[in-house]
Tab-separated table of C-alpha atoms in Angstrom:
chain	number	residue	atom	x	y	z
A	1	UNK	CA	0.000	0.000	0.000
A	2	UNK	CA	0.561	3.519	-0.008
A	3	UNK	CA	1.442	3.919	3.210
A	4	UNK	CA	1.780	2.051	7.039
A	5	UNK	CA	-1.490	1.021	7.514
A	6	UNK	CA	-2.607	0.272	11.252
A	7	UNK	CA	-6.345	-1.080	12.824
A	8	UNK	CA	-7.961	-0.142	14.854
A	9	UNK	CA	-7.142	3.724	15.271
A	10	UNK	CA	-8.911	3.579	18.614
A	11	UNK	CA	-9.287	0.719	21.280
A	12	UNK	CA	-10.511	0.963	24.888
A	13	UNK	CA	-10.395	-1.881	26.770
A	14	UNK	CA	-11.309	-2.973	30.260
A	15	UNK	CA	-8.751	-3.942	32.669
A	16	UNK	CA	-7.632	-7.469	31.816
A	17	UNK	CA	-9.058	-8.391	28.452
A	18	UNK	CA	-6.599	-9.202	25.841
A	19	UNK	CA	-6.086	-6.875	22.595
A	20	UNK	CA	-4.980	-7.247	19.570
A	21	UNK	CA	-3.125	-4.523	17.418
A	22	UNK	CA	-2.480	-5.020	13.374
A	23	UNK	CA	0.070	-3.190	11.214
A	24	UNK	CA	0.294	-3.624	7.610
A	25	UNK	CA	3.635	-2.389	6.329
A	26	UNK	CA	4.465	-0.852	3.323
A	27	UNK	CA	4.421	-3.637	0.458
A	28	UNK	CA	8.258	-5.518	0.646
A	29	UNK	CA	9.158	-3.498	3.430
A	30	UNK	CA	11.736	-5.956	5.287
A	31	UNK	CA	11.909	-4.109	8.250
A	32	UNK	CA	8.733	-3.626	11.098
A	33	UNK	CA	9.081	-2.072	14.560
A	34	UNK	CA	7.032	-1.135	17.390
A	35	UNK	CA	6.856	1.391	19.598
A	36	UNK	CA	5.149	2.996	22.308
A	37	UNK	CA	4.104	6.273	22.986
A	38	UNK	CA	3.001	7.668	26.413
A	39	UNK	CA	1.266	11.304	25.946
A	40	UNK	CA	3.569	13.856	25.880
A	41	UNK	CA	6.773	11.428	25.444
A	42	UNK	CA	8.574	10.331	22.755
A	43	UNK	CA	8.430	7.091	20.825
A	44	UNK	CA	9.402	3.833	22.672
A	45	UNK	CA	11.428	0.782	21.122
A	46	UNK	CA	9.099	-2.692	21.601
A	47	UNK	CA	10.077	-5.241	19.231
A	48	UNK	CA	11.950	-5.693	15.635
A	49	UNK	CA	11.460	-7.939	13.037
A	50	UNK	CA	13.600	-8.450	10.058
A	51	UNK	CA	11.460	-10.725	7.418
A	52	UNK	CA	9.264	-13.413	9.777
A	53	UNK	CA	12.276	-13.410	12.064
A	54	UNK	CA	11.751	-11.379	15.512
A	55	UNK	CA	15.382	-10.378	16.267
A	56	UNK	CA	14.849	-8.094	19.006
A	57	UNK	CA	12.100	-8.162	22.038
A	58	UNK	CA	14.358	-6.248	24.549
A	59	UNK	CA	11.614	-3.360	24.657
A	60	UNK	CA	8.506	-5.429	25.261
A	61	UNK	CA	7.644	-4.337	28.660
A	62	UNK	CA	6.395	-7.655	30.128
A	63	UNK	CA	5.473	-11.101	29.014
A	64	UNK	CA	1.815	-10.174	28.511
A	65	UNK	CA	3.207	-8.407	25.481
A	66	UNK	CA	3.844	-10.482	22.527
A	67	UNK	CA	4.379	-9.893	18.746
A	68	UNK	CA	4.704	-11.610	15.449
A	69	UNK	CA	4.910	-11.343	11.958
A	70	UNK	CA	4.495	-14.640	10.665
A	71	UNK	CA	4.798	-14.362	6.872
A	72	UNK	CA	6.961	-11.309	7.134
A	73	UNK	CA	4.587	-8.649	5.985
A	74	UNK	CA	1.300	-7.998	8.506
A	75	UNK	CA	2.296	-7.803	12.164
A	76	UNK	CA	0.034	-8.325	15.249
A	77	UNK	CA	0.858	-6.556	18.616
A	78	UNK	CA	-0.697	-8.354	21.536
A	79	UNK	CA	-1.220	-7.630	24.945
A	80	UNK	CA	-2.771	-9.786	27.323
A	81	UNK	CA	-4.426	-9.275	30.330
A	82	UNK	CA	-3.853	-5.325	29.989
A	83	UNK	CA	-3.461	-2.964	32.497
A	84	UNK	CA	-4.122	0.609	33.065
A	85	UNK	CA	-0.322	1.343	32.106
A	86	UNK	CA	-0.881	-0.251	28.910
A	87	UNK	CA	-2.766	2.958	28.045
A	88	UNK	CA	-0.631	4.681	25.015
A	89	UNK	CA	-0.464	5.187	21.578
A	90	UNK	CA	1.199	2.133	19.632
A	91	UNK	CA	2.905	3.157	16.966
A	92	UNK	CA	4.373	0.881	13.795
A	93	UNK	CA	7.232	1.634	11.200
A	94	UNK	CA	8.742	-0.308	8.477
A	95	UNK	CA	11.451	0.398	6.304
A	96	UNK	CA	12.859	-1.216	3.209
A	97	UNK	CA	16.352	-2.533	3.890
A	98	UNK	CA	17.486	-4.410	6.999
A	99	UNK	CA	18.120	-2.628	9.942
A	100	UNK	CA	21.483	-2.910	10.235
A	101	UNK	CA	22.572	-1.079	6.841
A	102	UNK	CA	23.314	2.617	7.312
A	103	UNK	CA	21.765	3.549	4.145
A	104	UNK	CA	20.483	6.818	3.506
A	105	UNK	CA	16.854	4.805	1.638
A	106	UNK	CA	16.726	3.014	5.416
A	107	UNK	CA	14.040	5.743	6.907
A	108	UNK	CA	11.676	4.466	8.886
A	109	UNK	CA	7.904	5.158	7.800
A	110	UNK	CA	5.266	5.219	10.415
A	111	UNK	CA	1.746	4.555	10.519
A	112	UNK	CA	-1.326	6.778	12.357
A	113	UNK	CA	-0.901	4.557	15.307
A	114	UNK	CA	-3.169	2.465	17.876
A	115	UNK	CA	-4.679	4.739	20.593
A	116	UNK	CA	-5.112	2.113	23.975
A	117	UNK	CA	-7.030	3.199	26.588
A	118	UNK	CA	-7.789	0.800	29.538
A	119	UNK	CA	-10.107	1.585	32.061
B	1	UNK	CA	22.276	2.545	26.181
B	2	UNK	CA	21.555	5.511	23.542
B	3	UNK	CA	20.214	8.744	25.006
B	4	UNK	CA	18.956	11.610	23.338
B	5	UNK	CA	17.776	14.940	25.367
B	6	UNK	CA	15.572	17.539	23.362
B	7	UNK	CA	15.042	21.230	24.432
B	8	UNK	CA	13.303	23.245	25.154
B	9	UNK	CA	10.128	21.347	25.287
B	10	UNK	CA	7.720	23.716	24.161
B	11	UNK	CA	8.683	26.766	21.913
B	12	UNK	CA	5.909	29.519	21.373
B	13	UNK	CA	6.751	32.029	18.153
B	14	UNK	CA	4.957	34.431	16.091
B	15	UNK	CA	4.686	34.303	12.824
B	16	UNK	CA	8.324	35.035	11.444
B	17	UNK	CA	9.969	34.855	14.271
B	18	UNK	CA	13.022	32.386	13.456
B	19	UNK	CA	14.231	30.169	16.201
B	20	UNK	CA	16.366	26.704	16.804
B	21	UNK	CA	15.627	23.586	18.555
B	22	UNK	CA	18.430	21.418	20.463
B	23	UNK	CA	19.074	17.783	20.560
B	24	UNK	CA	21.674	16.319	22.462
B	25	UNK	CA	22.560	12.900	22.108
B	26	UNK	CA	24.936	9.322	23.208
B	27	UNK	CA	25.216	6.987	21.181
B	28	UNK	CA	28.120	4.302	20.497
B	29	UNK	CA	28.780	4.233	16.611
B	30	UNK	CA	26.098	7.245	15.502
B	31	UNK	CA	24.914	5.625	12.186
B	32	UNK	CA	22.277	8.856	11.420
B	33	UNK	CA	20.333	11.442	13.676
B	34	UNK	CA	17.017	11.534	12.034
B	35	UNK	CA	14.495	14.293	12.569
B	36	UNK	CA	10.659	14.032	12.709
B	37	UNK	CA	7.664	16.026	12.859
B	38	UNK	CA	4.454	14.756	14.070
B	39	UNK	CA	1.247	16.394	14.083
B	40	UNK	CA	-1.721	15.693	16.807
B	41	UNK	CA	-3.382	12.164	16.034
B	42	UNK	CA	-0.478	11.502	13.405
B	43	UNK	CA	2.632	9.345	13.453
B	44	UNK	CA	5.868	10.955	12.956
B	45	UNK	CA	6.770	12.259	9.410
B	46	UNK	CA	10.005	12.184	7.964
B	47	UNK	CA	12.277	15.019	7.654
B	48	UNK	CA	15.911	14.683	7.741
B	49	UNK	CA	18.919	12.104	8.326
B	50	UNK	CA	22.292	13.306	9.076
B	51	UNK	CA	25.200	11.488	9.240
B	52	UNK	CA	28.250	13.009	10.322
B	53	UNK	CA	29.393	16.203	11.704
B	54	UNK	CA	29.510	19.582	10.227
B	55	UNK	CA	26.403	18.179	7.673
B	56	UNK	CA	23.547	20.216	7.073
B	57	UNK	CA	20.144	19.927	5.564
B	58	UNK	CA	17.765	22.389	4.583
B	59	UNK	CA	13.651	21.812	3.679
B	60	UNK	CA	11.628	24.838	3.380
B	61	UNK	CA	11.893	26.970	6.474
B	62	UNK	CA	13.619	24.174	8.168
B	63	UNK	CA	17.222	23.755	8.416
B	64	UNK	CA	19.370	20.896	10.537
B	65	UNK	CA	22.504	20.812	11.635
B	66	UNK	CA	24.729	18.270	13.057
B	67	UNK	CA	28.250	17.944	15.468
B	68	UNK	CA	29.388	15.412	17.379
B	69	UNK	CA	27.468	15.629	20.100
B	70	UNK	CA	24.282	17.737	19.213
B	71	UNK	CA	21.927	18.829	16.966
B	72	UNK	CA	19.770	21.884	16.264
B	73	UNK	CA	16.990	22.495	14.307
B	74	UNK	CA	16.113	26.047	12.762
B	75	UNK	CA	13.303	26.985	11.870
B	76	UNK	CA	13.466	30.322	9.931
B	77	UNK	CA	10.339	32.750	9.698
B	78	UNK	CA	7.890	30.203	10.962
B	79	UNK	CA	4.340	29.825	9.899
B	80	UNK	CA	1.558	28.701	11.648
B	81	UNK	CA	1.504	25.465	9.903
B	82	UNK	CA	4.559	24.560	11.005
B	83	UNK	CA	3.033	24.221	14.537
B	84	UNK	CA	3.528	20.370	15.189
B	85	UNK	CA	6.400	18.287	17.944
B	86	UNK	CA	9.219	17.774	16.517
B	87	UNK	CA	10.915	14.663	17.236
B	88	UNK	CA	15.000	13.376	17.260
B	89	UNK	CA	16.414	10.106	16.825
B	90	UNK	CA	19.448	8.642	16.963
B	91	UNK	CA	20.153	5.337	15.299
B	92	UNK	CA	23.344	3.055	17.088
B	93	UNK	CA	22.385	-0.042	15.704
B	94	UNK	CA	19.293	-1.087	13.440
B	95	UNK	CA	16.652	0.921	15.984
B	96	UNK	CA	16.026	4.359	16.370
B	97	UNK	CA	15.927	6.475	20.166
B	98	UNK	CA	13.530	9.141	20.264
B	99	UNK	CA	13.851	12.064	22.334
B	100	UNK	CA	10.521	12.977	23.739
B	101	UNK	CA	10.120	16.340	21.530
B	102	UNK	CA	9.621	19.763	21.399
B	103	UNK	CA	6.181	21.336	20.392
B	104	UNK	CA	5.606	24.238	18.382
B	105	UNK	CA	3.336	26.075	18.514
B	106	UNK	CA	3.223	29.258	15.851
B	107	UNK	CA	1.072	32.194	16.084
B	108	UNK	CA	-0.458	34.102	13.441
């Protein structure tokens, strides 16, 4: 597509039920990330994945978060059991080349983002 | 652990009234310090990457600069539309560290 494409735009959830986030990247992007974004911060590092492969988790808060990408283009964001802390915006990004290349085309492109609210 | 430090963290200017934003950064092995802009209800948008020191990059009424440990971003006789946060990044390995931003906010 056209751009990062991410669903749903708005989610409120009650304390404890499980969500699920979807990003669809730009079309052969090889790189997808997640972040989070508290109000009034800047983006936070979650998770990386390079094709179907997840090589990085280090930013996943907890293991109620969990991620995948299982045919290397649409990625799911899940968080079980949420919590009122959960509440941010969850943002996606993909980019074309892997992540490690310093290339000038390797600019990450985000999507709208997933507004979580938990009561 | 990369750290990037962005000031001040809310900037109020009239129209035309030119004025810079700082980023300071660490980061082991810099490989680009990317600047964003994101609007309200918006993921960040693209603007710049700069790679090593004394490198400059101009867009509009925006202009970034780079050294080795900082940053700045001018913005030169603002309009209102240019009202948004504006985000830096460093990259030290494949991810990028955000700073938490500075917000704009241009008067007619």
């Amino acid at each position: 597509g056209a751009g990062v494409s991410q669903s749903p735009r708005y989610k409120v959830a009650k304390r404890g039920q499980d969500v699920a986030l979807r990003c669809d990247p730009i079309s052969g992007h090889v790189s997808l990330f997640w972040y989070q974004q508290a109000l009034g911060q800047g983006p936070e590092f979650l998770t990386y994945f390079q094709n179907e492969a997840q090589l990085d988790k280090s930013g996943l808060p907890s293991d109620r978060f969990f991620a995948e990408r299982p045919e290397g283009s649409v990625s799911t964001l899940k968080i079980q059991r949420t919590q009122q802390e959960d509440s941010a915006v969850y943002l996606c990004a993909s980019s074309p080349d892997r992540g490690s290349l310093p290339s000038g085309a390797n600019v990450l492109t985000f999507g709208a983002g997933s507004r979580l609210t938990v009561l | 652990e990369d750290q990037v430090t962005q000031s001040p963290e809310a900037l109020r200017l009239q129209e035309g009234e030119s004025s810079s934003l700082n980023c300071s950064y660490t980061v082991s092995g810099l490989r680009g310090l990317f600047w964003y802009r994101q609007d309200p209800g918006k993921g960040p948008e693209f603007l710049f990457t700069l790679y090593s020191a004394g490198e400059e990059k101009e867009k509009e009424r925006l202009k970034a600069t780079l050294t080795k440990k900082e940053s700045f971003l001018h913005i030169t006789a603002p309009k209102p539309e240019d009202s948004a946060t504006y985000l830096c990044a460093v990259r030290g390995d494949y991810k990028l560290s955000f700073g938490a931003g500075t917000t704009v906010t241009v008067r007619a």
